[in-house]
Short mmCIF file of C-alpha atoms in Angstrom, two decimals:
data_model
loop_
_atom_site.label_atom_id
_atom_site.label_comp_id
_atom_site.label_asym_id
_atom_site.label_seq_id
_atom_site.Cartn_x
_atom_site.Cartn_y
_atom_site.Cartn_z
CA UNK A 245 124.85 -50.09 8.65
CA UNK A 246 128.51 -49.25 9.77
CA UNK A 247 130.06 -52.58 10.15
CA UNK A 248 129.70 -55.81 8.48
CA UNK A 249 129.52 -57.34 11.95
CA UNK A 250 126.39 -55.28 12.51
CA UNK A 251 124.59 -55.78 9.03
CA UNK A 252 126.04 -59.90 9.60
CA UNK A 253 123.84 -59.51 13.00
CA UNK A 254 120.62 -57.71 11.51
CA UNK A 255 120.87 -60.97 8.56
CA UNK A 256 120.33 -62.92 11.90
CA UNK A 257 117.81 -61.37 13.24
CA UNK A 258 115.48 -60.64 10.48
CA UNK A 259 116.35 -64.42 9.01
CA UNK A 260 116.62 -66.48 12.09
CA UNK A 261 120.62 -67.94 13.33
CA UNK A 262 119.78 -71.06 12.03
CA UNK A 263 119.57 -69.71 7.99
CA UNK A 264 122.70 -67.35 8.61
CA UNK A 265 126.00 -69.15 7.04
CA UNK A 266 129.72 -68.10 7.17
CA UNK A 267 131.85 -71.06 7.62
CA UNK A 268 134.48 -71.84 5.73
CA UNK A 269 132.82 -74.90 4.13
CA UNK A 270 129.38 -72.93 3.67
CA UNK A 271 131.48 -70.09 1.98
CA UNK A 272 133.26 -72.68 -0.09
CA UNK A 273 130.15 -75.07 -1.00
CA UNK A 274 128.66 -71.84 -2.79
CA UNK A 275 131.37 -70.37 -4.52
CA UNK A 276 131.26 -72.17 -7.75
CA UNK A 277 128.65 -73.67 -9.99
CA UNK A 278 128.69 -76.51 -12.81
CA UNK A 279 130.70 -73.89 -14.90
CA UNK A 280 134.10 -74.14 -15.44
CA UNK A 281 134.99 -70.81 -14.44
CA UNK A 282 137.07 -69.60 -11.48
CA UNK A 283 134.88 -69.75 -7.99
CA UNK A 284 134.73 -67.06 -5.45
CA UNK A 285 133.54 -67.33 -1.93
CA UNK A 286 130.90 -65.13 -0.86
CA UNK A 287 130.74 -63.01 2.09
CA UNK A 288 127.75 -64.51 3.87
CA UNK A 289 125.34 -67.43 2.61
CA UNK A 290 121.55 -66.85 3.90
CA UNK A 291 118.63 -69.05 3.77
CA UNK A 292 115.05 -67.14 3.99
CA UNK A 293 112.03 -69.45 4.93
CA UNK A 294 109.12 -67.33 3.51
CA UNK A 295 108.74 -64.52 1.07
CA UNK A 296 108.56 -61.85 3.67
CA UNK A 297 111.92 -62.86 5.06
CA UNK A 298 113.20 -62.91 1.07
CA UNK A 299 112.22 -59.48 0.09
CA UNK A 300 113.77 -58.62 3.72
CA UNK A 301 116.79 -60.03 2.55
CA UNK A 302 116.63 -57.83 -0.46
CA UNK A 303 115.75 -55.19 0.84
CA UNK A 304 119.08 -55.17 3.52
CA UNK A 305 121.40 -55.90 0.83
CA UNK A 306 120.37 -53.40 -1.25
CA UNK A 307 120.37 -50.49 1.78
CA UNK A 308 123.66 -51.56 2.76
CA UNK A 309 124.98 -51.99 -0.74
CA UNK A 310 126.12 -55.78 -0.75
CA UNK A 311 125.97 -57.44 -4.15
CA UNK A 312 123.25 -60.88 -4.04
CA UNK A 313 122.84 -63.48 -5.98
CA UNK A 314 120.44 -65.98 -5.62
CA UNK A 315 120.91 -69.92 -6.01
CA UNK A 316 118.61 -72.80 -6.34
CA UNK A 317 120.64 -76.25 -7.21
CA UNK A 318 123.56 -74.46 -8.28
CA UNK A 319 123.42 -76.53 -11.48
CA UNK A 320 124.06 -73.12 -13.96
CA UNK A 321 126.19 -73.86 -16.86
CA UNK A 322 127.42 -70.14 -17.50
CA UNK A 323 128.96 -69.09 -14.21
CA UNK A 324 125.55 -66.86 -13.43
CA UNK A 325 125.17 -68.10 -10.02
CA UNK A 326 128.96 -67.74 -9.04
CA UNK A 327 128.60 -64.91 -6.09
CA UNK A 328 130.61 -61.71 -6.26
CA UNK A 329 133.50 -60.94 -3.61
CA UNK A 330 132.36 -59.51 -0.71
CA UNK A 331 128.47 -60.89 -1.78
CA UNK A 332 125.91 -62.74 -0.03
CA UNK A 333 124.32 -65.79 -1.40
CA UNK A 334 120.47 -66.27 -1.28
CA UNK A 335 119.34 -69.64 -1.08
CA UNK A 336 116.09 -70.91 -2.12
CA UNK A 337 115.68 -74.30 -1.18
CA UNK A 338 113.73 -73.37 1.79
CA UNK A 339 110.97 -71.92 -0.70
CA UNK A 340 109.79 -75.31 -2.00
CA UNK A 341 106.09 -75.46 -1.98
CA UNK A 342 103.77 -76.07 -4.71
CA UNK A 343 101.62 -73.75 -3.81
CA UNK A 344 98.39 -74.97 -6.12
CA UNK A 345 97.73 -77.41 -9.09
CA UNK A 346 94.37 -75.56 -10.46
CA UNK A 347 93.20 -78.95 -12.55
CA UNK A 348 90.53 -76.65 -13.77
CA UNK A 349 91.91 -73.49 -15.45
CA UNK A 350 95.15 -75.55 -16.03
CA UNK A 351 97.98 -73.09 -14.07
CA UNK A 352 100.25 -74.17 -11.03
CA UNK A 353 101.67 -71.59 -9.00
CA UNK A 354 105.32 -72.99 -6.73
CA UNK A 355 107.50 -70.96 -4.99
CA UNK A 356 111.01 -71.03 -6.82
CA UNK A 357 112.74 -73.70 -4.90
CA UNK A 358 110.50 -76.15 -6.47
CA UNK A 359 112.89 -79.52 -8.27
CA UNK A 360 111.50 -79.17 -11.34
CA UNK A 361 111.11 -82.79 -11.88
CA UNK A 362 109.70 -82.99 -8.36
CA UNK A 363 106.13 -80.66 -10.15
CA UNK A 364 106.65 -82.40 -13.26
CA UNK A 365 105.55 -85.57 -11.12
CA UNK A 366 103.18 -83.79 -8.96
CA UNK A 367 101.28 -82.53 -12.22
CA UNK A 368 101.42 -85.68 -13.94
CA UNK A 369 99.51 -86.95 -10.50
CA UNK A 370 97.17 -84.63 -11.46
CA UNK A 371 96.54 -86.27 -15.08
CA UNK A 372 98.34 -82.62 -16.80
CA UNK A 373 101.76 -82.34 -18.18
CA UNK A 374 104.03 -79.90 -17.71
CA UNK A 375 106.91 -80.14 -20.73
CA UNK A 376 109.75 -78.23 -20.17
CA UNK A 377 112.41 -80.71 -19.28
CA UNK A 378 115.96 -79.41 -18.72
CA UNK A 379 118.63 -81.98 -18.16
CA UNK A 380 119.35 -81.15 -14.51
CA UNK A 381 115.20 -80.98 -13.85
CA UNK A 382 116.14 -83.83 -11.39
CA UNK A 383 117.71 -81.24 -8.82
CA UNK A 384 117.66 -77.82 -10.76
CA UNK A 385 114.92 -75.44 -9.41
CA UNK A 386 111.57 -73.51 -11.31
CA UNK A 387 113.22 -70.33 -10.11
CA UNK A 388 116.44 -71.17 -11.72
CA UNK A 389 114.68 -72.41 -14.76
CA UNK A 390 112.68 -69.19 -15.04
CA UNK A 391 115.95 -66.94 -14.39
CA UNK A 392 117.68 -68.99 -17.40
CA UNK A 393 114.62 -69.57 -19.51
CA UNK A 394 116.05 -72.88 -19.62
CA UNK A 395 115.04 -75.77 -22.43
CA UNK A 396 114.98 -79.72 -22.41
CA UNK A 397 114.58 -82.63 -24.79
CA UNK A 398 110.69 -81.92 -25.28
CA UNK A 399 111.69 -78.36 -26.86
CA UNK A 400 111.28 -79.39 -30.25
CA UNK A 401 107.24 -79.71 -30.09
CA UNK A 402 106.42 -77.79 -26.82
CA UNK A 403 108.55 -74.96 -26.10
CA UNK A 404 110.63 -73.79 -23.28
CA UNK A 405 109.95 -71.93 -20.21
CA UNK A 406 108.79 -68.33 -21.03
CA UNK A 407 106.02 -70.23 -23.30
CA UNK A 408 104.77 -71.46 -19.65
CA UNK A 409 105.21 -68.63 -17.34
CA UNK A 410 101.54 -66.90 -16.74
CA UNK A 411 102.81 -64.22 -14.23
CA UNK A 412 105.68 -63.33 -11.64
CA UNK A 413 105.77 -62.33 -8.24
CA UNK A 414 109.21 -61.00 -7.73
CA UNK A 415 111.10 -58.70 -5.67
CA UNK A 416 113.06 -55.60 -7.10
CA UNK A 417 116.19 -54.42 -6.18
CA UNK A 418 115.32 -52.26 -2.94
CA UNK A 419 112.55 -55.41 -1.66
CA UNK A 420 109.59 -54.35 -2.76
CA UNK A 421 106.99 -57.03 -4.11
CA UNK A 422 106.14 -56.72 -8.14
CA UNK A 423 103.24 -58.60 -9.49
CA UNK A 424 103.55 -59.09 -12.87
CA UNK A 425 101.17 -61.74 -15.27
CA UNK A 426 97.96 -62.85 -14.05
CA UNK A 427 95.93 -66.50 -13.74
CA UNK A 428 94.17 -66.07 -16.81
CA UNK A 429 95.22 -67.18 -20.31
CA UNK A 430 94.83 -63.56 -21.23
CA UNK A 431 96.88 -60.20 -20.11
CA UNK A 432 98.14 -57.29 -21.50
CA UNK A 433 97.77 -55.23 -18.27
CA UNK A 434 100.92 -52.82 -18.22
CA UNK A 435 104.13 -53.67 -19.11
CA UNK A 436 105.19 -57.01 -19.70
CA UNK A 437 107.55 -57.20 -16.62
CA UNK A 438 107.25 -61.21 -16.47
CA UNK A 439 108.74 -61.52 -20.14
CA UNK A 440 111.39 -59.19 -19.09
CA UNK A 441 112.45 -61.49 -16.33
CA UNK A 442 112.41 -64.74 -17.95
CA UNK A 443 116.13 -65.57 -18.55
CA UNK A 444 117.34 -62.21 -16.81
CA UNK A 445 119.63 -64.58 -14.82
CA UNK A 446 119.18 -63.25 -11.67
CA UNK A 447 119.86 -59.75 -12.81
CA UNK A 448 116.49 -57.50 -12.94
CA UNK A 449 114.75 -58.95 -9.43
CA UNK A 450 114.71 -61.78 -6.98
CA UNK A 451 111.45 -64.29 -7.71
CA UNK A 452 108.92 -65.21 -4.88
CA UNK A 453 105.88 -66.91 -6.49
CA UNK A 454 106.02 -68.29 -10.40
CA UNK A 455 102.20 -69.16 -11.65
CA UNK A 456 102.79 -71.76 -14.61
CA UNK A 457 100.70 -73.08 -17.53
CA UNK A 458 99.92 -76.55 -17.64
CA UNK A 459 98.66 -78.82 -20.58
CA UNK A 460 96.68 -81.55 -21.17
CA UNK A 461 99.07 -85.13 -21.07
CA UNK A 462 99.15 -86.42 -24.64
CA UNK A 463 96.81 -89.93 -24.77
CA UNK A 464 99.37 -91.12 -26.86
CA UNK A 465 103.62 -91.50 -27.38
CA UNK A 466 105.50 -93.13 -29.51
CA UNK A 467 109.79 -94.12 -29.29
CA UNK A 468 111.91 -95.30 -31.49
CA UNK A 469 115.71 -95.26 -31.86
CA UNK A 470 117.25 -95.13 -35.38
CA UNK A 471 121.09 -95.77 -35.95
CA UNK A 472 123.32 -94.40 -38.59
CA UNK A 473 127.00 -95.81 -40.15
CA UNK A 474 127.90 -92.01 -40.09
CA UNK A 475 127.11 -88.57 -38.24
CA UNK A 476 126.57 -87.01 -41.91
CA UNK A 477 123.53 -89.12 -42.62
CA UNK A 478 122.13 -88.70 -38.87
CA UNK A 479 122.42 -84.72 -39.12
CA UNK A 480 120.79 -84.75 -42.18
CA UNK A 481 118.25 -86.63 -41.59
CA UNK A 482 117.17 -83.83 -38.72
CA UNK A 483 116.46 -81.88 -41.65
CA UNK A 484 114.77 -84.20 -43.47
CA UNK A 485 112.30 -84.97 -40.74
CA UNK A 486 111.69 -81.23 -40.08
CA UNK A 487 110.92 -80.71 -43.64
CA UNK A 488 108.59 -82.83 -43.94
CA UNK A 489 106.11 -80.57 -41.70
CA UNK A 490 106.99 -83.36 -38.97
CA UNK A 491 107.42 -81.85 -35.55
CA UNK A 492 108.39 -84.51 -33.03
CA UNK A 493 108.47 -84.22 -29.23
CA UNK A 494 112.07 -85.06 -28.95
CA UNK A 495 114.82 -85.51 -31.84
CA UNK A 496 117.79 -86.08 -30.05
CA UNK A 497 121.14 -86.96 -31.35
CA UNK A 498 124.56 -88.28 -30.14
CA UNK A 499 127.75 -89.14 -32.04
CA UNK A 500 129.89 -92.18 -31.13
CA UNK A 501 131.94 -91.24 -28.88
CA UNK A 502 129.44 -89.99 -26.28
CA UNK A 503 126.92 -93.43 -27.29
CA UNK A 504 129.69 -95.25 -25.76
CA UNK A 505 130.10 -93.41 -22.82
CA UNK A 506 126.37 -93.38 -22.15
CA UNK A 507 126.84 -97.19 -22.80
CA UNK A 508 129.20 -97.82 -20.29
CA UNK A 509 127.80 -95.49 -17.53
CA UNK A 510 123.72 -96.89 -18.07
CA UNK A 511 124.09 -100.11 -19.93
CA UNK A 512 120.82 -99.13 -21.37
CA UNK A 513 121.60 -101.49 -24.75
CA UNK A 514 122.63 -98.54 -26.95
CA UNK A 515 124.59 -99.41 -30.54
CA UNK A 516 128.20 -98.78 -29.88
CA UNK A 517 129.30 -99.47 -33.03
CA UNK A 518 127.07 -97.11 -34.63
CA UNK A 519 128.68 -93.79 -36.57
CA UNK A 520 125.21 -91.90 -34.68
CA UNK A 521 122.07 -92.38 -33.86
CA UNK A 522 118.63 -90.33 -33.14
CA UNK A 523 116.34 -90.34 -30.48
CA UNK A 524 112.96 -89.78 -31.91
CA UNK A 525 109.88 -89.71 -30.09
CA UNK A 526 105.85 -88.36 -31.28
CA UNK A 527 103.19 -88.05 -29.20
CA UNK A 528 99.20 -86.95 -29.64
CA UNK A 529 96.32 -88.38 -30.83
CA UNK A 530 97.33 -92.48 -31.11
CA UNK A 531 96.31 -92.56 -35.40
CA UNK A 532 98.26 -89.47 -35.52
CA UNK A 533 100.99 -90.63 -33.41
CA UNK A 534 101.11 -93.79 -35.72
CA UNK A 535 101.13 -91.86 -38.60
CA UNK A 536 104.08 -89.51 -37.72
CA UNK A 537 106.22 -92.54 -36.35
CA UNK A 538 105.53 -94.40 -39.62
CA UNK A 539 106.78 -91.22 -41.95
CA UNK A 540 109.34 -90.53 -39.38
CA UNK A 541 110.72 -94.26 -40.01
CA UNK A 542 110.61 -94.27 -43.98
CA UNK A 543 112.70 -91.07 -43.91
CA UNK A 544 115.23 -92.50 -41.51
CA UNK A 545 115.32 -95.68 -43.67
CA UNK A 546 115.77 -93.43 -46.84
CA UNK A 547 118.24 -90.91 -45.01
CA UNK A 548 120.43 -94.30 -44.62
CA UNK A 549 119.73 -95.29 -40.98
CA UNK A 550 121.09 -98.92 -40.76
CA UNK A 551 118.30 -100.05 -37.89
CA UNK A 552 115.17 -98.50 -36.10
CA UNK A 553 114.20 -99.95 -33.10
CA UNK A 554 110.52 -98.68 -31.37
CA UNK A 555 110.43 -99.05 -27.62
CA UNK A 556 107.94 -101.66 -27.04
CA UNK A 557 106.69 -100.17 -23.50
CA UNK A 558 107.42 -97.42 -21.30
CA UNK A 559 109.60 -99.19 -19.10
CA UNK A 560 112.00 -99.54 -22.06
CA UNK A 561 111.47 -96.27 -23.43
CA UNK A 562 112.01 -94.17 -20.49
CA UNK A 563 115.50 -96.90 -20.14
CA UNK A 564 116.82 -95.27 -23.17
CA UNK A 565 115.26 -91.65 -22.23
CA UNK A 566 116.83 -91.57 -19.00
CA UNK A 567 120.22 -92.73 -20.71
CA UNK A 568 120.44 -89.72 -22.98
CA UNK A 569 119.46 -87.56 -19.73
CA UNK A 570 122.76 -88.80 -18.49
CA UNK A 571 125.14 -87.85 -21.03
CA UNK A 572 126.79 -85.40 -19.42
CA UNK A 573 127.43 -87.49 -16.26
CA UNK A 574 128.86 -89.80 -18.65
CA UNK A 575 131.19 -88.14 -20.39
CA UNK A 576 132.34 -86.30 -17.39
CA UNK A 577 133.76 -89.37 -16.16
CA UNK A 578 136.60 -89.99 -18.82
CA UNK A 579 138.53 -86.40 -18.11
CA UNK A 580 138.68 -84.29 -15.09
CA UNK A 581 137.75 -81.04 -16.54
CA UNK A 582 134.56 -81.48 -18.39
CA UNK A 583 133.17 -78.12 -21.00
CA UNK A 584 130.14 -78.37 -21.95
CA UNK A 585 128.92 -75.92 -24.33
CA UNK A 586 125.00 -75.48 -26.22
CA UNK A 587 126.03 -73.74 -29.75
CA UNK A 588 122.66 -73.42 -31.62
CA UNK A 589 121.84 -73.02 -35.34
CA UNK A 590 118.51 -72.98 -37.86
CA UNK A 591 117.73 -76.70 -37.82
CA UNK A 592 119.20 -76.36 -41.54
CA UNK A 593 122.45 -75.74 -40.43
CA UNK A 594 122.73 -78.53 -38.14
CA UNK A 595 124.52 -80.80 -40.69
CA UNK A 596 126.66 -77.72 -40.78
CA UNK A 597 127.41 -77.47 -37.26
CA UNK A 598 128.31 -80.84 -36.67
CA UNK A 599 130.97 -81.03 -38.96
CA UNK A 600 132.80 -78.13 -37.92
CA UNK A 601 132.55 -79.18 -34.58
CA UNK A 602 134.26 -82.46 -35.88
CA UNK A 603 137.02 -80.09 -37.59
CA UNK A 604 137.52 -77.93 -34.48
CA UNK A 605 138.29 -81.64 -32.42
CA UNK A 606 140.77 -82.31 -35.02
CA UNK A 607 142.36 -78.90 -35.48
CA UNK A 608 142.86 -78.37 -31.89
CA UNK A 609 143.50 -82.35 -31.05
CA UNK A 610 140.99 -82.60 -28.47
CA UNK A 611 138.12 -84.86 -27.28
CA UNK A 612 134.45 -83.20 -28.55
CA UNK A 613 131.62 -85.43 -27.70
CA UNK A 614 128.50 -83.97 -29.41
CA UNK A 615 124.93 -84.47 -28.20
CA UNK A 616 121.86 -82.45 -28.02
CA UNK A 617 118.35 -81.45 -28.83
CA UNK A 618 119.51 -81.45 -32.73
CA UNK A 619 115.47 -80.93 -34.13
CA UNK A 620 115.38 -77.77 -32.37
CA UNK A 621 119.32 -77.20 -33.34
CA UNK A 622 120.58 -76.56 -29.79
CA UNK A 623 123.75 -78.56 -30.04
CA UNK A 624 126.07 -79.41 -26.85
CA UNK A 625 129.32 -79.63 -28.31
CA UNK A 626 131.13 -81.34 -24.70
CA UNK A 627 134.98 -80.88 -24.39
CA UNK A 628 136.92 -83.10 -22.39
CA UNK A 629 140.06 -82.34 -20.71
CA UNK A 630 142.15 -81.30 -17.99
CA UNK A 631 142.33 -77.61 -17.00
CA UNK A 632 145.56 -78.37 -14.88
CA UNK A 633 147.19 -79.07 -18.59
CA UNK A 634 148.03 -75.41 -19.52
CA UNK A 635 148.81 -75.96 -23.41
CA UNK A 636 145.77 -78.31 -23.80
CA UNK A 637 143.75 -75.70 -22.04
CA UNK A 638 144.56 -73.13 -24.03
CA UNK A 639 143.39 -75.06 -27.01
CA UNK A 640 140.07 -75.75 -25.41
CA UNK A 641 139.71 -71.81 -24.95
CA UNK A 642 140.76 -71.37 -28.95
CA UNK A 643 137.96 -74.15 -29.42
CA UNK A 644 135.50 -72.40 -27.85
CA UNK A 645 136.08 -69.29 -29.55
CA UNK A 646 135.78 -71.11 -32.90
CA UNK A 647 132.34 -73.19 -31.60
CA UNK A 648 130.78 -69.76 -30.96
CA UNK A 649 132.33 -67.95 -34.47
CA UNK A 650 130.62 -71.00 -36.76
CA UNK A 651 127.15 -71.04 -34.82
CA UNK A 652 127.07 -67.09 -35.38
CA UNK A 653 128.63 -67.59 -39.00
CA UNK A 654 125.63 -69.92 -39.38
CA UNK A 655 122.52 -67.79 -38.04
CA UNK A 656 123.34 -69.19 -34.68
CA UNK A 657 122.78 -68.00 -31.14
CA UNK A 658 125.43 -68.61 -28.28
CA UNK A 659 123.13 -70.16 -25.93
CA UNK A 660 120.02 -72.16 -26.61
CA UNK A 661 119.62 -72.53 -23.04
CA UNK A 662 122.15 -72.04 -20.52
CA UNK A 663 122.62 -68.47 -20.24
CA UNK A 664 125.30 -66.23 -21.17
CA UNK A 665 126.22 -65.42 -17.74
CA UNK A 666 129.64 -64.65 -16.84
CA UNK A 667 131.48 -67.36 -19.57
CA UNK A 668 130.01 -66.14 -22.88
CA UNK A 669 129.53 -62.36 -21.72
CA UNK A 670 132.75 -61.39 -24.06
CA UNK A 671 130.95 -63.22 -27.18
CA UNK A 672 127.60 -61.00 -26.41
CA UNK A 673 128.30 -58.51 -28.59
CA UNK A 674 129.57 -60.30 -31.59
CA UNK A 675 125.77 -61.08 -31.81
CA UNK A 676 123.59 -58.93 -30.65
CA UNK A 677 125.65 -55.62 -31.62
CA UNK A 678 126.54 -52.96 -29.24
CA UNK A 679 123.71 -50.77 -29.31
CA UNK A 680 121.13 -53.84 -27.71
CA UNK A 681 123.87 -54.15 -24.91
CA UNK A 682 124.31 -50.04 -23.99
CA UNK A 683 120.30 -50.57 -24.27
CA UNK A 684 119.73 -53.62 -21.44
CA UNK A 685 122.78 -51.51 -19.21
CA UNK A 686 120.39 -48.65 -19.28
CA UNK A 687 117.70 -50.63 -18.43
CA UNK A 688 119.35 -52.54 -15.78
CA UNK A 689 120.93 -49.52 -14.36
CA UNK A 690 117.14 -48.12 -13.89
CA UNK A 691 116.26 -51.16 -12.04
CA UNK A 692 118.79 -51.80 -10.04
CA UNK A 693 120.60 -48.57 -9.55
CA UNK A 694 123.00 -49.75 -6.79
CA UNK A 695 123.95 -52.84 -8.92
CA UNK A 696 123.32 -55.59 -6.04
CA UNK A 697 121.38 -57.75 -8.27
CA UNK A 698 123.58 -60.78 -9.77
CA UNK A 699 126.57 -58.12 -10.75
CA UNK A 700 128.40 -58.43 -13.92
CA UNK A 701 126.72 -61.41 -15.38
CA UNK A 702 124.98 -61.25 -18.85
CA UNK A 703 125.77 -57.69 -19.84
CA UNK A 704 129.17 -57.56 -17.84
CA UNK A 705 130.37 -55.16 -15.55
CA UNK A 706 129.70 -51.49 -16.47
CA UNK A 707 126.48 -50.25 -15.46
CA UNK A 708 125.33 -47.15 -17.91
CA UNK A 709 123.67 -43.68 -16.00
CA UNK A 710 120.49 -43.01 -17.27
#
């Protein structure tokens, strides 16, 4: 199409005036993410209401060139859904229907705009359980979730997204329709495109229809919170617990400084005074359940934990769950620029990692709160600050750097489960090598020759030839 007046027309016919956005505000609403990384305004925001009008979107961005990238809640944590200049945005909030609960075979299949807690409810209704359990999963989408394979606090026992995704509808780069996966708890047929495009961030194809396994609920679930005079003796005791062929749901920890915060933003009764504390929780059968919480207590009590207090009903431990879920809020209130990064180790070297993340705070005289889902050793190391402060800034940046050196120094990875996107693209190949990137440009460069899908995150701007 010769002019971008023309192609901005042909958006509006195929999609409808109404799901067509270029204002200033629209423009500016969906130029950043929860990243702290420089924004950019797209060209042209569009809204498709059904899958046909999606791959049509595709489909004209790709014949007239124009770099997409698609956004559910916007609530990515590595710049991935930050458009390019001169890009469109995709919207998926528009494709929110859960399309089928099958109680009997045990699948769901949504359409990506989905909230993920929004299923998580709608399964429960159901009596199944669906476990992955991101932090955001009160606004953040399945089809985001998918794209960024993304975790929670029930990772520990039950996985994270790829262990749930059956099969994939999904649109390629020129708009045609790919099945991939099937309903059935077997398939090998062909490739396997749907592990491919789990935690491709938006880069290999545009998703339509997600089919999802779903479990049976646990009869039983046990909480209990168990405090420590210092971090040392909480971090180890992750080990300790894992050792001892103990696999919890959740076992979660949080230093000081971010227990108070959580404190003062939930007032959920947490110990401020204490050095660090876990948040353990089992579930299963209920002589299991109390069998596991009772060795999971005597190794606390031996690891030095001070107190252990078990929830004594739901109500009071989904209080405390929901206070942990709000960490980040929390701690975002103290400084105006808030980093928050998800270094992970071998559950071994969590002791390890926490104490160099306490050395990096002092080295570089900043504010680290540390959180995370420590019995799976996906740590969120959470820098406060103020990116208007050019010297302090540039000790955050040096920070960083050193986060991702000691989690790769220590058998780490530099994301447990928010991507690489654009913000840790420069680290990629400190870990994987060079070869595996010149590999996934070759392969992304036979997928999407024209380079409109989600441009230079993950693997970074050059696009190999074949």
């Amino acid at each position: 199409m010769s002019t971008r007046n023309g192609l901005l027309k042909e958006f509006e016919r195929v999609l409808g005036r109404d799901n067509v956005f270029y204002e200033e505000t629209d423009l500016h609403a969906y130029s950043y993410d929860a990243a702290v990384v420089e924004s950019c305004p797209p060209w042209l925001v569009v809204r498709p209401q059904s899958s046909e009008a999606l791959g049509k979107a595709v489909h004209l961005c790709n014949e007239n060139s124009v770099p997409l990238t698609v956004r559910g809640a916007g609530t990515n944590l590595s710049g991935g859904t930050i458009p390019k200049p001169g890009g469109i945005v995709i919207l998926t909030n528009a494709l929110d229907k859960i399309l089928e609960i099958n109680e009997e075979d045990l699948y769901a299949v949504v359409q990506p705009g989905v909230i993920t807690a929004k299923f998580a409810a709608a399964v429960e209704a159901a009596g199944l359980f669906y476990p992955p359990d991101p932090g955001s999963q009160a606004v953040s989408t399945l089809g985001g979730n998918v794209a960024e394979n993304a975790g929670g606090l029930r990772g520990l026992r039950y996985g994270v997204t790829r262990d749930y995704v059956m099969g994939l509808e999904f649109f390629d780069s020129n708009g045609e329709l790919v099945k991939a996966g099937a309903r059935t708890v077997k398939c090998v047929t062909g490739y396997n495109l749907g592990g491919l495009l789990v935690g491709s961030e938006g880069t290999l194809g545009v998703f339509s229809r997600i089919i999802l396994k779903l479990i049976p609920m646990p009869v039983a679930k046990k909480a209990m919170m168990a405090v420590f005079p210092e971090v040392s003796m909480a971090s180890e005791t992750v080990s300790a617990i894992i050792s001892n062929k103990i696999v919890p749901v959740t076992l979660e920890f949080m230093d000081n400084f971010t227990i108070r915060a959580v404190e003062e933003f939930s007032r959920a009764g947490l110990p401020v005074e204490a050095a660090a504390m876990l948040l353990i929780e089992v579930d299963g059968h209920p002589a299991q359940v109390e069998e596991d919480a009772a060795k999971v207590e005597s190794i606390c009590r031996r690891m030095g934990a001070t107190r252990i207090h078990a929830a004594q009903d739901a109500r009071e431990r989904d209080k405390v769950w929901e206070a942990r879920r709000s960490a980040l809020s929390a701690l975002s209130r103290l400084r105006p620029t808030t980093v928050l990064e998800d270094a992970t180790v071998p559950r071994s070297k969590v002791p390890a990692m926490i104490r160099c993340i306490e050395e990096i705070a002092r080295k570089f005289d900043l504010s680290i709160g540390t959180f995370g889902h420590a019995g799976d050793g996906n740590l969120h190391p959470t820098i406060l600050t103020d990116r208007r402060d050019t010297g302090e800034w540039l000790r955050v940046e040096k920070a960083i750097d050193e986060i991702f050196e000691k989690a790769l120094e220590l058998g780490g990875t530099l994301s447990g489960e928010h991507g690489i996107g654009t913000s840790k693209s420069k680290y990629l190949e400190k870990e994987t090598g060079r070869a595996a990137i010149v590999y996934s440009r070759r392969i992304k460069a036979a997928l999407d020759p024209k380079n409109i899908l989600n441009p230079g995150k993950i693997i970074g701007e050059r696009v190999c030839t074949i």
